[in-house]
mmCIF file of C-alpha atoms and ligand atoms in Angstrom:
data_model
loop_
_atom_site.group_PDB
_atom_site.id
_atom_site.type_symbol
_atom_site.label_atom_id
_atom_site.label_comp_id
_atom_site.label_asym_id
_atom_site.label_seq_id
_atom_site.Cartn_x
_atom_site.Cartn_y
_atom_site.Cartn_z
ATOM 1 C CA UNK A 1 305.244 -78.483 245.541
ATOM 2 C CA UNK A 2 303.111 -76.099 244.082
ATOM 3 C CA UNK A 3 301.743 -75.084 240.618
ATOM 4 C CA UNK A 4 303.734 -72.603 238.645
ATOM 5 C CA UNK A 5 301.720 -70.092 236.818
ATOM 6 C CA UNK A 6 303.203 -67.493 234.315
ATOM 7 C CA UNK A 7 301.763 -64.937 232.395
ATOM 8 C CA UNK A 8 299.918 -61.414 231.950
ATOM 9 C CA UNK A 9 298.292 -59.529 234.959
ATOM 10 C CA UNK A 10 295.528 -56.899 233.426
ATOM 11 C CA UNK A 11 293.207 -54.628 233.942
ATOM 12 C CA UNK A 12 290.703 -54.547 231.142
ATOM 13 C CA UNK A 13 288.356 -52.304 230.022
ATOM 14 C CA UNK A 14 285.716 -54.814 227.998
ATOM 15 C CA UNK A 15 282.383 -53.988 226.022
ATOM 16 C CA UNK A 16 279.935 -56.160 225.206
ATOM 17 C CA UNK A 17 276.372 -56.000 223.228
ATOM 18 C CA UNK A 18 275.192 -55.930 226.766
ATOM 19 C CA UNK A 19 277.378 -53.726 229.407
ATOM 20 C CA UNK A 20 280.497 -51.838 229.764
ATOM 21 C CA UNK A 21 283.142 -52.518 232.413
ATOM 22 C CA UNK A 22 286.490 -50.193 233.367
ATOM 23 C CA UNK A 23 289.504 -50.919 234.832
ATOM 24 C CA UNK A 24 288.255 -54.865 235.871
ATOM 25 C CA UNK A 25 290.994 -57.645 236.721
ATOM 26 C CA UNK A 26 292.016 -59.367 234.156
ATOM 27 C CA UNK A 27 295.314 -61.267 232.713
ATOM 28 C CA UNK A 28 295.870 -64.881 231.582
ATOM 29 C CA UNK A 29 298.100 -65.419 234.469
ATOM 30 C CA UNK A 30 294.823 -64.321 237.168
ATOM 31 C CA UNK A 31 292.628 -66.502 235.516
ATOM 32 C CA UNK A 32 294.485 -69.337 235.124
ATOM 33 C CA UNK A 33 295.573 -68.986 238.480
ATOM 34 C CA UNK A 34 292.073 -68.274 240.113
ATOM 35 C CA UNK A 35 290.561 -71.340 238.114
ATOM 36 C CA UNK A 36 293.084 -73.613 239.152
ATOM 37 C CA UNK A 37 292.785 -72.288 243.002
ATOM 38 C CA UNK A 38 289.722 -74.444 243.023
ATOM 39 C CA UNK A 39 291.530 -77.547 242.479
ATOM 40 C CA UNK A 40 294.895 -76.981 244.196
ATOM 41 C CA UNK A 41 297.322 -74.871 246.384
ATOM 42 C CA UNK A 42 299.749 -73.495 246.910
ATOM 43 C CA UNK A 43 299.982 -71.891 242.973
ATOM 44 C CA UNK A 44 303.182 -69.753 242.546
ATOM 45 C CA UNK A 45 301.653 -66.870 240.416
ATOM 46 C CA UNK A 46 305.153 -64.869 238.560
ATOM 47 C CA UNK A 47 303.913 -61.979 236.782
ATOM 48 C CA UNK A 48 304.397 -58.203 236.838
ATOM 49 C CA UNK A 49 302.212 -55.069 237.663
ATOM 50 C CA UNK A 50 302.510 -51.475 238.233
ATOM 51 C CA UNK A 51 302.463 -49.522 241.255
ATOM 52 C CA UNK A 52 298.793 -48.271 240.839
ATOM 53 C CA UNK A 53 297.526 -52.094 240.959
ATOM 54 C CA UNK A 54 295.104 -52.396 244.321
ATOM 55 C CA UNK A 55 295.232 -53.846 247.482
ATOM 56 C CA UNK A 56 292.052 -55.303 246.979
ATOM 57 C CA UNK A 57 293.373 -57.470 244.031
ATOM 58 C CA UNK A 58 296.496 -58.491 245.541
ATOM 59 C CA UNK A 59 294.517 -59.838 248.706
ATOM 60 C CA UNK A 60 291.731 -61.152 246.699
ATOM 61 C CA UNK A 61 294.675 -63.653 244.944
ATOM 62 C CA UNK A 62 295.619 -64.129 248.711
ATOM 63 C CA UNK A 63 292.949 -65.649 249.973
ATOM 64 C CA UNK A 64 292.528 -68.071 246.945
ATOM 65 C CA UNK A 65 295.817 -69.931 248.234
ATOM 66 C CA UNK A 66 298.185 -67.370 245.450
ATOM 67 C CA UNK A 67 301.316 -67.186 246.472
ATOM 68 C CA UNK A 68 302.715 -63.868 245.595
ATOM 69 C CA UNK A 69 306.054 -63.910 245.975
ATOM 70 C CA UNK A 70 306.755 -63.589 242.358
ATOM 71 C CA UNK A 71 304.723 -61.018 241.636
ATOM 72 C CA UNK A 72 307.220 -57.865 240.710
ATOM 73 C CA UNK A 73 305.669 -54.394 241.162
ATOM 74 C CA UNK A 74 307.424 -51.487 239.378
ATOM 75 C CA UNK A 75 307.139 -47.936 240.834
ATOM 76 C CA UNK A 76 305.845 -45.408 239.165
ATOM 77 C CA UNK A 77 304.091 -47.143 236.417
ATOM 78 C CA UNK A 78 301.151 -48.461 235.515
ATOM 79 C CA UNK A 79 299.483 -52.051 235.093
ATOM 80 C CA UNK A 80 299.136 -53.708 231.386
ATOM 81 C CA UNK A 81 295.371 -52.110 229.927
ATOM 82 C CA UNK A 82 294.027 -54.497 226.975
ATOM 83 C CA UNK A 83 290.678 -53.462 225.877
ATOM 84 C CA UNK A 84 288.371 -55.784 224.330
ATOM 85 C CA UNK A 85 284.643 -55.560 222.318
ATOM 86 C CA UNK A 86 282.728 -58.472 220.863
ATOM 87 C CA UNK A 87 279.897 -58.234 218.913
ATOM 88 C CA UNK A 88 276.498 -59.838 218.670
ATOM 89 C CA UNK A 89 278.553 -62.983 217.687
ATOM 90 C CA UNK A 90 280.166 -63.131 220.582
ATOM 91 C CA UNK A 91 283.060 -65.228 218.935
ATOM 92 C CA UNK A 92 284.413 -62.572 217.501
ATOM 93 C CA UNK A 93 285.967 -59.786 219.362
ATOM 94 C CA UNK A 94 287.985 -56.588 218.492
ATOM 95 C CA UNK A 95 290.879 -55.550 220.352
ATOM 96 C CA UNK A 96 290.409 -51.868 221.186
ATOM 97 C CA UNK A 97 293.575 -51.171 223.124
ATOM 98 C CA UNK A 98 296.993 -53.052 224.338
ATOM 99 C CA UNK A 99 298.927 -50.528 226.769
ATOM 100 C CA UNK A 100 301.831 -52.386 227.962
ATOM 101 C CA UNK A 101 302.748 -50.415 230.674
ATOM 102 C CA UNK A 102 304.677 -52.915 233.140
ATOM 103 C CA UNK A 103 304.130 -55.328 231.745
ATOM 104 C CA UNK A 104 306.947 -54.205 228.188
ATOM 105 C CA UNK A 105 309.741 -55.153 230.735
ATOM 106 C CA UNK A 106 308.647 -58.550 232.259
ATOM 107 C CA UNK A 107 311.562 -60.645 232.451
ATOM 108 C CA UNK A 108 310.194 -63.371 234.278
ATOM 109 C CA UNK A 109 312.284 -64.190 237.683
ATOM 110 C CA UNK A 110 311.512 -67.454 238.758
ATOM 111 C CA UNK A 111 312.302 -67.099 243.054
ATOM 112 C CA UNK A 112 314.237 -69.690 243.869
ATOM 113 C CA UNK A 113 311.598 -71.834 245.923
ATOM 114 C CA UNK A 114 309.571 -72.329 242.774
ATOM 115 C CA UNK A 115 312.237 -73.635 241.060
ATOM 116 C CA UNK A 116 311.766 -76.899 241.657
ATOM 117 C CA UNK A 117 307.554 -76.948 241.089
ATOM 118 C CA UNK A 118 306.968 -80.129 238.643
ATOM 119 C CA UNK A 119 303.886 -78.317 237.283
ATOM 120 C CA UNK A 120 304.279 -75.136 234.984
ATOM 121 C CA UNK A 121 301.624 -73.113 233.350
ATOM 122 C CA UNK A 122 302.894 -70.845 230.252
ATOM 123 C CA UNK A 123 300.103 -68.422 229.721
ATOM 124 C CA UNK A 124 299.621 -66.615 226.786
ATOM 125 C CA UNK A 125 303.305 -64.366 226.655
ATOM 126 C CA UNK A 126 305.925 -63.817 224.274
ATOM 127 C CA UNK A 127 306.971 -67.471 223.359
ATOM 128 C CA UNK A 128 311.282 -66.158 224.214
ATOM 129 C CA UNK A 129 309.409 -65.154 227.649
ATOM 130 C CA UNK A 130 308.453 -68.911 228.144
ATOM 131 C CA UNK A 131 311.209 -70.453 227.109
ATOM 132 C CA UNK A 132 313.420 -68.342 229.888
ATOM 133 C CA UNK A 133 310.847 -69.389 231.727
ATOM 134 C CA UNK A 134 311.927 -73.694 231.605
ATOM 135 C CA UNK A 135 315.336 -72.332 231.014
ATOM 136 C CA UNK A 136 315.270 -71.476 235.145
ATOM 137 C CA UNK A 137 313.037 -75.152 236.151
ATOM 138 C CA UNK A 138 314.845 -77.647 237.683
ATOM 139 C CA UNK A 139 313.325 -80.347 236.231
ATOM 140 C CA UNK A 140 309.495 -79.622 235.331
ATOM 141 C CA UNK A 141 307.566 -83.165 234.513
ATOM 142 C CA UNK A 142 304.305 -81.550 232.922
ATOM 143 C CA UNK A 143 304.284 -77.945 230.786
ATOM 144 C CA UNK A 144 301.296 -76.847 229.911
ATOM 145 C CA UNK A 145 301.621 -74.071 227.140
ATOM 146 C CA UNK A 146 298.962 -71.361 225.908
ATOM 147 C CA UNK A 147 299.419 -69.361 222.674
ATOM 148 C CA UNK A 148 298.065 -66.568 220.561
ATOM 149 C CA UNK A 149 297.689 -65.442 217.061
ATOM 150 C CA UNK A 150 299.886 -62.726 217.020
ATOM 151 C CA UNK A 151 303.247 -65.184 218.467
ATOM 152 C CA UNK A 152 302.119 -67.471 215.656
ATOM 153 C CA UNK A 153 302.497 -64.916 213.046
ATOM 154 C CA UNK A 154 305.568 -63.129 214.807
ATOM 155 C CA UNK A 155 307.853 -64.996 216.879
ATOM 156 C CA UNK A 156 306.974 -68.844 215.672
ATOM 157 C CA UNK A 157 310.966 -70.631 216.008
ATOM 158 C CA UNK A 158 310.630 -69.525 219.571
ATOM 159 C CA UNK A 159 307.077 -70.654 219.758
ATOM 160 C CA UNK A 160 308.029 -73.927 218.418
ATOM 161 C CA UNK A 161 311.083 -74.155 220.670
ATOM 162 C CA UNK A 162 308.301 -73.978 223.752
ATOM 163 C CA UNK A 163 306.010 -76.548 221.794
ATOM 164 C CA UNK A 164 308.721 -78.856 221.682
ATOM 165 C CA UNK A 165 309.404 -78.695 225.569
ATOM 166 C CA UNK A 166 305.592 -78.949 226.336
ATOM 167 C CA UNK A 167 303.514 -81.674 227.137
ATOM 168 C CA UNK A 168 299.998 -80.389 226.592
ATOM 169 C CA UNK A 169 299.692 -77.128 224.238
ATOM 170 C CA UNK A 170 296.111 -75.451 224.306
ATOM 171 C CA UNK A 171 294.840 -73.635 221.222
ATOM 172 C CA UNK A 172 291.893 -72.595 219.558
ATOM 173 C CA UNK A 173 290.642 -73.476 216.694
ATOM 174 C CA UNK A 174 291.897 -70.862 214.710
ATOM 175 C CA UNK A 175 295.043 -71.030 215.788
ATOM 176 C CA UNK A 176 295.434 -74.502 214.942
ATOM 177 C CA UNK A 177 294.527 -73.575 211.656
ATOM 178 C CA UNK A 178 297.075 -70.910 211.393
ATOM 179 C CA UNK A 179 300.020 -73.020 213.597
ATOM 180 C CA UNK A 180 299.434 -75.930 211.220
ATOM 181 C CA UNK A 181 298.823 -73.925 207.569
ATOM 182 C CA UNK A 182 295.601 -76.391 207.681
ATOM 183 C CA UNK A 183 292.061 -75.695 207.383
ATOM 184 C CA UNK A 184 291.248 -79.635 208.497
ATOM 185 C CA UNK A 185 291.569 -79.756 212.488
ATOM 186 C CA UNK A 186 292.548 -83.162 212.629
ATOM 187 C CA UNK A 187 295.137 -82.868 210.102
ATOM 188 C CA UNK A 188 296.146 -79.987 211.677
ATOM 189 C CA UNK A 189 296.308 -81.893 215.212
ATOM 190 C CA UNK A 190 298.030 -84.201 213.394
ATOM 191 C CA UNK A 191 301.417 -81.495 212.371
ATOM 192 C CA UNK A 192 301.081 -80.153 215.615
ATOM 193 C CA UNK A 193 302.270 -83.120 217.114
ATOM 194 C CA UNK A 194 304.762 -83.707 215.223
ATOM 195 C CA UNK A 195 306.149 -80.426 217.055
ATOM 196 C CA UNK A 196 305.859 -82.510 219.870
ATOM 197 C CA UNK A 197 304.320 -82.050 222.302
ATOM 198 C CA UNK A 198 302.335 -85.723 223.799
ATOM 199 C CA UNK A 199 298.741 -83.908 223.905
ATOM 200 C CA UNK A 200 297.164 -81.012 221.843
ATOM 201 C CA UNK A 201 293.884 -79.177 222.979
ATOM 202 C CA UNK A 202 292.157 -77.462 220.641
ATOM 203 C CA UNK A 203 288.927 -75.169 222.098
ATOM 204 C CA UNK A 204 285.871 -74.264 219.830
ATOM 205 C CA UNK A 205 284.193 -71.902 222.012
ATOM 206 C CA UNK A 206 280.646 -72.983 222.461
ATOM 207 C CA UNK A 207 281.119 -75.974 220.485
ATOM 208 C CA UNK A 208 283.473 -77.565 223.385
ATOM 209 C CA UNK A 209 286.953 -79.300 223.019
ATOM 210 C CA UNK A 210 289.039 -82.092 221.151
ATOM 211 C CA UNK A 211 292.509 -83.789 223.245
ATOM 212 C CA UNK A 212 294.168 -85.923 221.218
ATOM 213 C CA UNK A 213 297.133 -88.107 222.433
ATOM 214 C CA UNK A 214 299.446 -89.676 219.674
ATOM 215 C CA UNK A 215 296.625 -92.372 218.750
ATOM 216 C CA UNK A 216 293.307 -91.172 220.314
ATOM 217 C CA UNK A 217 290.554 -88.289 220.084
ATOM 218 C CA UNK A 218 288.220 -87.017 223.235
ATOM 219 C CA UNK A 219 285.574 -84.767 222.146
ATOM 220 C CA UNK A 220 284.163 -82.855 225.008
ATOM 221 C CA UNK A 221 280.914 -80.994 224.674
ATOM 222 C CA UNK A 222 280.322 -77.367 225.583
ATOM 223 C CA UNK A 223 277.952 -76.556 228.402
ATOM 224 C CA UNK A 224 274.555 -75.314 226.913
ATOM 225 C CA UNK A 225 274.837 -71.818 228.231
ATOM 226 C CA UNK A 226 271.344 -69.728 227.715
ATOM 227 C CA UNK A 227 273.147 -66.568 228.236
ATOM 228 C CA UNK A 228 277.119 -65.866 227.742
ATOM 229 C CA UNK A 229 277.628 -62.201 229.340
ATOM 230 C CA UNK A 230 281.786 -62.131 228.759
ATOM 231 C CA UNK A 231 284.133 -64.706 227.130
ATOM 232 C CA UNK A 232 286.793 -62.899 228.079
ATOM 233 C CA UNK A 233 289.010 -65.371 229.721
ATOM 234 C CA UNK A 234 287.884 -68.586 229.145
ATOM 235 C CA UNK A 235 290.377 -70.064 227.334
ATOM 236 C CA UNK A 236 292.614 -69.017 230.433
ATOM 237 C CA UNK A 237 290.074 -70.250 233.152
ATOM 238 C CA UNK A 238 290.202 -73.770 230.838
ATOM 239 C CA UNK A 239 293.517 -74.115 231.141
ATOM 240 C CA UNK A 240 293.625 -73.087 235.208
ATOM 241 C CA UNK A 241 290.852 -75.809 235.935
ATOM 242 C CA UNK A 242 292.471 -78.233 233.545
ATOM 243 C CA UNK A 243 296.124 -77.661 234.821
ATOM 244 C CA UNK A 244 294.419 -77.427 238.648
ATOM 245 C CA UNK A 245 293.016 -80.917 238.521
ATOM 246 C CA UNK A 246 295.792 -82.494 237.319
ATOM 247 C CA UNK A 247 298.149 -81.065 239.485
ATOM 248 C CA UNK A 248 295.949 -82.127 242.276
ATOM 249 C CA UNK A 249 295.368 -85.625 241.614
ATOM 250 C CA UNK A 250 298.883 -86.534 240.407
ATOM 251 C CA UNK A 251 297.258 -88.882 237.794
ATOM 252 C CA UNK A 252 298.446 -87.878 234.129
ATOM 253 C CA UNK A 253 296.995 -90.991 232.677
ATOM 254 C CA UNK A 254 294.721 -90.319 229.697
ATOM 255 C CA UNK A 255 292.079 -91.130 231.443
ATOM 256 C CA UNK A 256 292.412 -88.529 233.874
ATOM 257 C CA UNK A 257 293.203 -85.871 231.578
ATOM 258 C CA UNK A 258 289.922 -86.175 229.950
ATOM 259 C CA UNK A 259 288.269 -85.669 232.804
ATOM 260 C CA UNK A 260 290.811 -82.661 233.485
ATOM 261 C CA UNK A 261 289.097 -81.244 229.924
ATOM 262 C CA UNK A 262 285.760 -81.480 231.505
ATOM 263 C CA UNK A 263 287.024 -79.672 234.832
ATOM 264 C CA UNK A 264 288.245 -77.064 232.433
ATOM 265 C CA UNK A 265 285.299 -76.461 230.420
ATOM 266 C CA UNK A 266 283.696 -76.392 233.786
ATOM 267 C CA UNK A 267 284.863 -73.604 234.854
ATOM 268 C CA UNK A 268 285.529 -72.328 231.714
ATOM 269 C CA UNK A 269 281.367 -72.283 231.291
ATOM 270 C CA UNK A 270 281.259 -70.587 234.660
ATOM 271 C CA UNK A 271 283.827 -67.141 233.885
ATOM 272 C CA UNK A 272 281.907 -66.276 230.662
ATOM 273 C CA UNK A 273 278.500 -65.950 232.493
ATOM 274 C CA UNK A 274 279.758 -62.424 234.242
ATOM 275 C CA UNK A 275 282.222 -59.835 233.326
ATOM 276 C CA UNK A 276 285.694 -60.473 234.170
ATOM 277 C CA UNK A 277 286.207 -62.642 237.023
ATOM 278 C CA UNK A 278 282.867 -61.838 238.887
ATOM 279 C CA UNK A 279 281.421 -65.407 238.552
ATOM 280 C CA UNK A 280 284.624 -67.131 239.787
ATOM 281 C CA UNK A 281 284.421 -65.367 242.535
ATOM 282 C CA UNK A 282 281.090 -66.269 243.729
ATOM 283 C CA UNK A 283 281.116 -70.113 242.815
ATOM 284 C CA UNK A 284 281.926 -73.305 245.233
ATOM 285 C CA UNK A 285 283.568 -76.469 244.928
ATOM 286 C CA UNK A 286 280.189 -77.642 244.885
ATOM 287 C CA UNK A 287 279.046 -75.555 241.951
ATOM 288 C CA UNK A 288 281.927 -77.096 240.173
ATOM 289 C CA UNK A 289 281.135 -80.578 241.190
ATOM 290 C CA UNK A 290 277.366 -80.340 240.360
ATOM 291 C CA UNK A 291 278.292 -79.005 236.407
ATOM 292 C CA UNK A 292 280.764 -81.196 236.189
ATOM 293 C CA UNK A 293 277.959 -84.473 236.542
ATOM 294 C CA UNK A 294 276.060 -82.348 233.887
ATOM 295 C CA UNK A 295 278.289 -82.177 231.560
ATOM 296 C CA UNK A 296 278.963 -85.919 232.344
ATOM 297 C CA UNK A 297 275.121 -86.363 231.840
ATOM 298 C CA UNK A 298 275.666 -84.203 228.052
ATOM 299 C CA UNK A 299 277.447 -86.710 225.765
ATOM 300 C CA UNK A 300 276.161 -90.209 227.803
ATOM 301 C CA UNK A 301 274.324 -92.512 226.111
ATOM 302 C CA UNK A 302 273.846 -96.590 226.302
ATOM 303 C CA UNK A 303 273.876 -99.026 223.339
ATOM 304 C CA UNK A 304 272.125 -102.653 223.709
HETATM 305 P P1 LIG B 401 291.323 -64.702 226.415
HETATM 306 O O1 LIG B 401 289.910 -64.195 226.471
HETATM 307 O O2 LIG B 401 291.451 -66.112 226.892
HETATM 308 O O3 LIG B 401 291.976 -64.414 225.128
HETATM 309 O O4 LIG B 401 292.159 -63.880 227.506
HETATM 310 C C1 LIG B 401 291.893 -62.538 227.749
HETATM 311 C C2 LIG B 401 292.948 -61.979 228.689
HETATM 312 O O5 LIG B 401 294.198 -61.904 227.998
HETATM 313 C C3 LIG B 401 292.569 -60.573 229.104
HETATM 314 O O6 LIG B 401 292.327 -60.556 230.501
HETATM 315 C C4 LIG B 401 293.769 -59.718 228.686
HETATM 316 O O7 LIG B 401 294.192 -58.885 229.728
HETATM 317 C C5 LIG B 401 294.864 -60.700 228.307
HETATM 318 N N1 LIG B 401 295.613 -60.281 227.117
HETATM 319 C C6 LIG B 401 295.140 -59.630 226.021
HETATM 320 N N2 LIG B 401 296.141 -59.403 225.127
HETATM 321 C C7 LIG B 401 297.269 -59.924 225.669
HETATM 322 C C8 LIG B 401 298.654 -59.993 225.240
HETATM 323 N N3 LIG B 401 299.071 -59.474 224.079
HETATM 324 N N4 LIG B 401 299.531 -60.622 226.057
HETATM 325 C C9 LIG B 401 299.121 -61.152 227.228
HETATM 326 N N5 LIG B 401 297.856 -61.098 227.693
HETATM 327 C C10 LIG B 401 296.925 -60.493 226.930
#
């Protein structure tokens, strides 16, 4: 059975201190999806483009194991745009542009022979979106759920209805602050749970990651990185390598999650060092493997 993956398909137009890129993939539903292809297959990508999105792009999710069959292309219009600048602080980021496009009419179709795929990934849509989403699974055993700000502020009984049906919801930090109405992050793990779902993530850029479960903390570090080119995406490409992992190994005890964290910061520390998805495409299993030790290395220490 394979990995369910929901959520935007982009092109983005991004600026940084450094460069300028046009028109490059992007979408929390491609990155997740790419992330996790290192991990597992077959994922069952349902999303929605126009008619001008490229060959190239649709074979390039080929040949990472992306199983298209959900994808829904409408003629005669065009792919979601989002454009994006950050600053020196490369934490903090302007959005210059959402064009819809397409993507104002996704009404996610789940094909039939996905139906039954134990592992779903909600990317970062309108929180009714994801709950027809689970509406149309048989009987999914692990939900993974991304949010935003702006469903926070906007649509947050239907974003709590999708918290409630998740097992693992990934935030940032800010968004914790604003989903819990609490400036404290561990208090504010503390209300999200109560929303219910069994773990929360919440991301702090380059200062890495906390999971809790109902009674314990894991505090992953961030990879070191001398030189971040383009965040864009990483809190996507976490939640791909973390939901990738898992899938593949089966093993959701806490044990293995953490190290699903890790496998997500991975890549995570990987996607920000090009623009767009340029890095994940060049990187191996191996790469993966041989960060993955370092970051291992990061927070070790003995006691005698
Ligand atoms: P992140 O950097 O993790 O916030 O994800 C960036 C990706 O989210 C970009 O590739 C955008 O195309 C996509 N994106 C931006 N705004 C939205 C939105 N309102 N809904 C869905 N996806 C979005």
């Amino acid at each position: 059975m394979g990995l369910l993956v929901v959520g935007s398909i982009a092109y983005d137009t991004i600026e940084t201190p450094f460069d300028k890129i046009d028109d490059a993939l992007g979408g929390s539903s491609t990155y997740i999806s790419i992330a996790a292809s290192f991990f597992t297959a077959p994922i069952h990508l349902v999303g929605i483009v126009g008619s001008d999105f490229k060959q190239e792009h649709k074979s390039l999710l080929a040949e990472k194991n992306i199983d298209l069959d959900g994808l829904e292309i409408v003629e005669n219009e065009q792919t979601f745009r989002w454009g994006g600048k950050y600053h020196y602080d490369l934490n903090v980021r302007d959005t210059l542009f959402t064009h819809l496009n397409a993507f104002q009419n996704f009404n996610p179709i789940i094909p039939a022979k996905y139906r039954k795929d134990k592992f779903v990934v909600l990317g970062n849509i309108e929180p009714k979106l994801q709950l027809k989403v689970l509406e149309q699974m048989d009987k999914p055993e692990f939900v993974i759920c991304d949010t935003m700000n702006l469903w926070i502020e906007t649509a947050r009984e239907d974003l709590d209805k999708v918290i409630s049906k998740s097992d693992v919801l990934i935030i940032n930090d800010s968004e914790a602050r604003l989903l819990a109405k609490e400036p404290n992050l561990i208090r504010a793990a503390r209300k999200i749970k109560s929303l219910g779902p069994k773990y929360l993530i919440i991301k702090k850029g380059e200062h890495g990651a906390l999971l809790f479960n109902e009674s314990q903390i894991f505090s992953a570090p961030a990879y070191p990185l001398e030189s971040i080119f383009d965040p864009t995406g990483a809190g996507d490409s976490f939640a791909g390598g973390f939901a990738g992992f898992l899938h593949q190994t089966g093993d959701l005890s806490f044990d293995n999650i953490k190290k699903a964290v890790i496998f997500g910061s991975t890549i995570a520390s990987y996607t920000v060092e090009k623009f767009s998805l340029q890095r994940l495409m060049e990187i191996t299993k191996l790469d993966i493997k041989d960060r993955f030790h370092e970051f291992k290395e990061l927070s070790r220490f003995d006691y005698e």
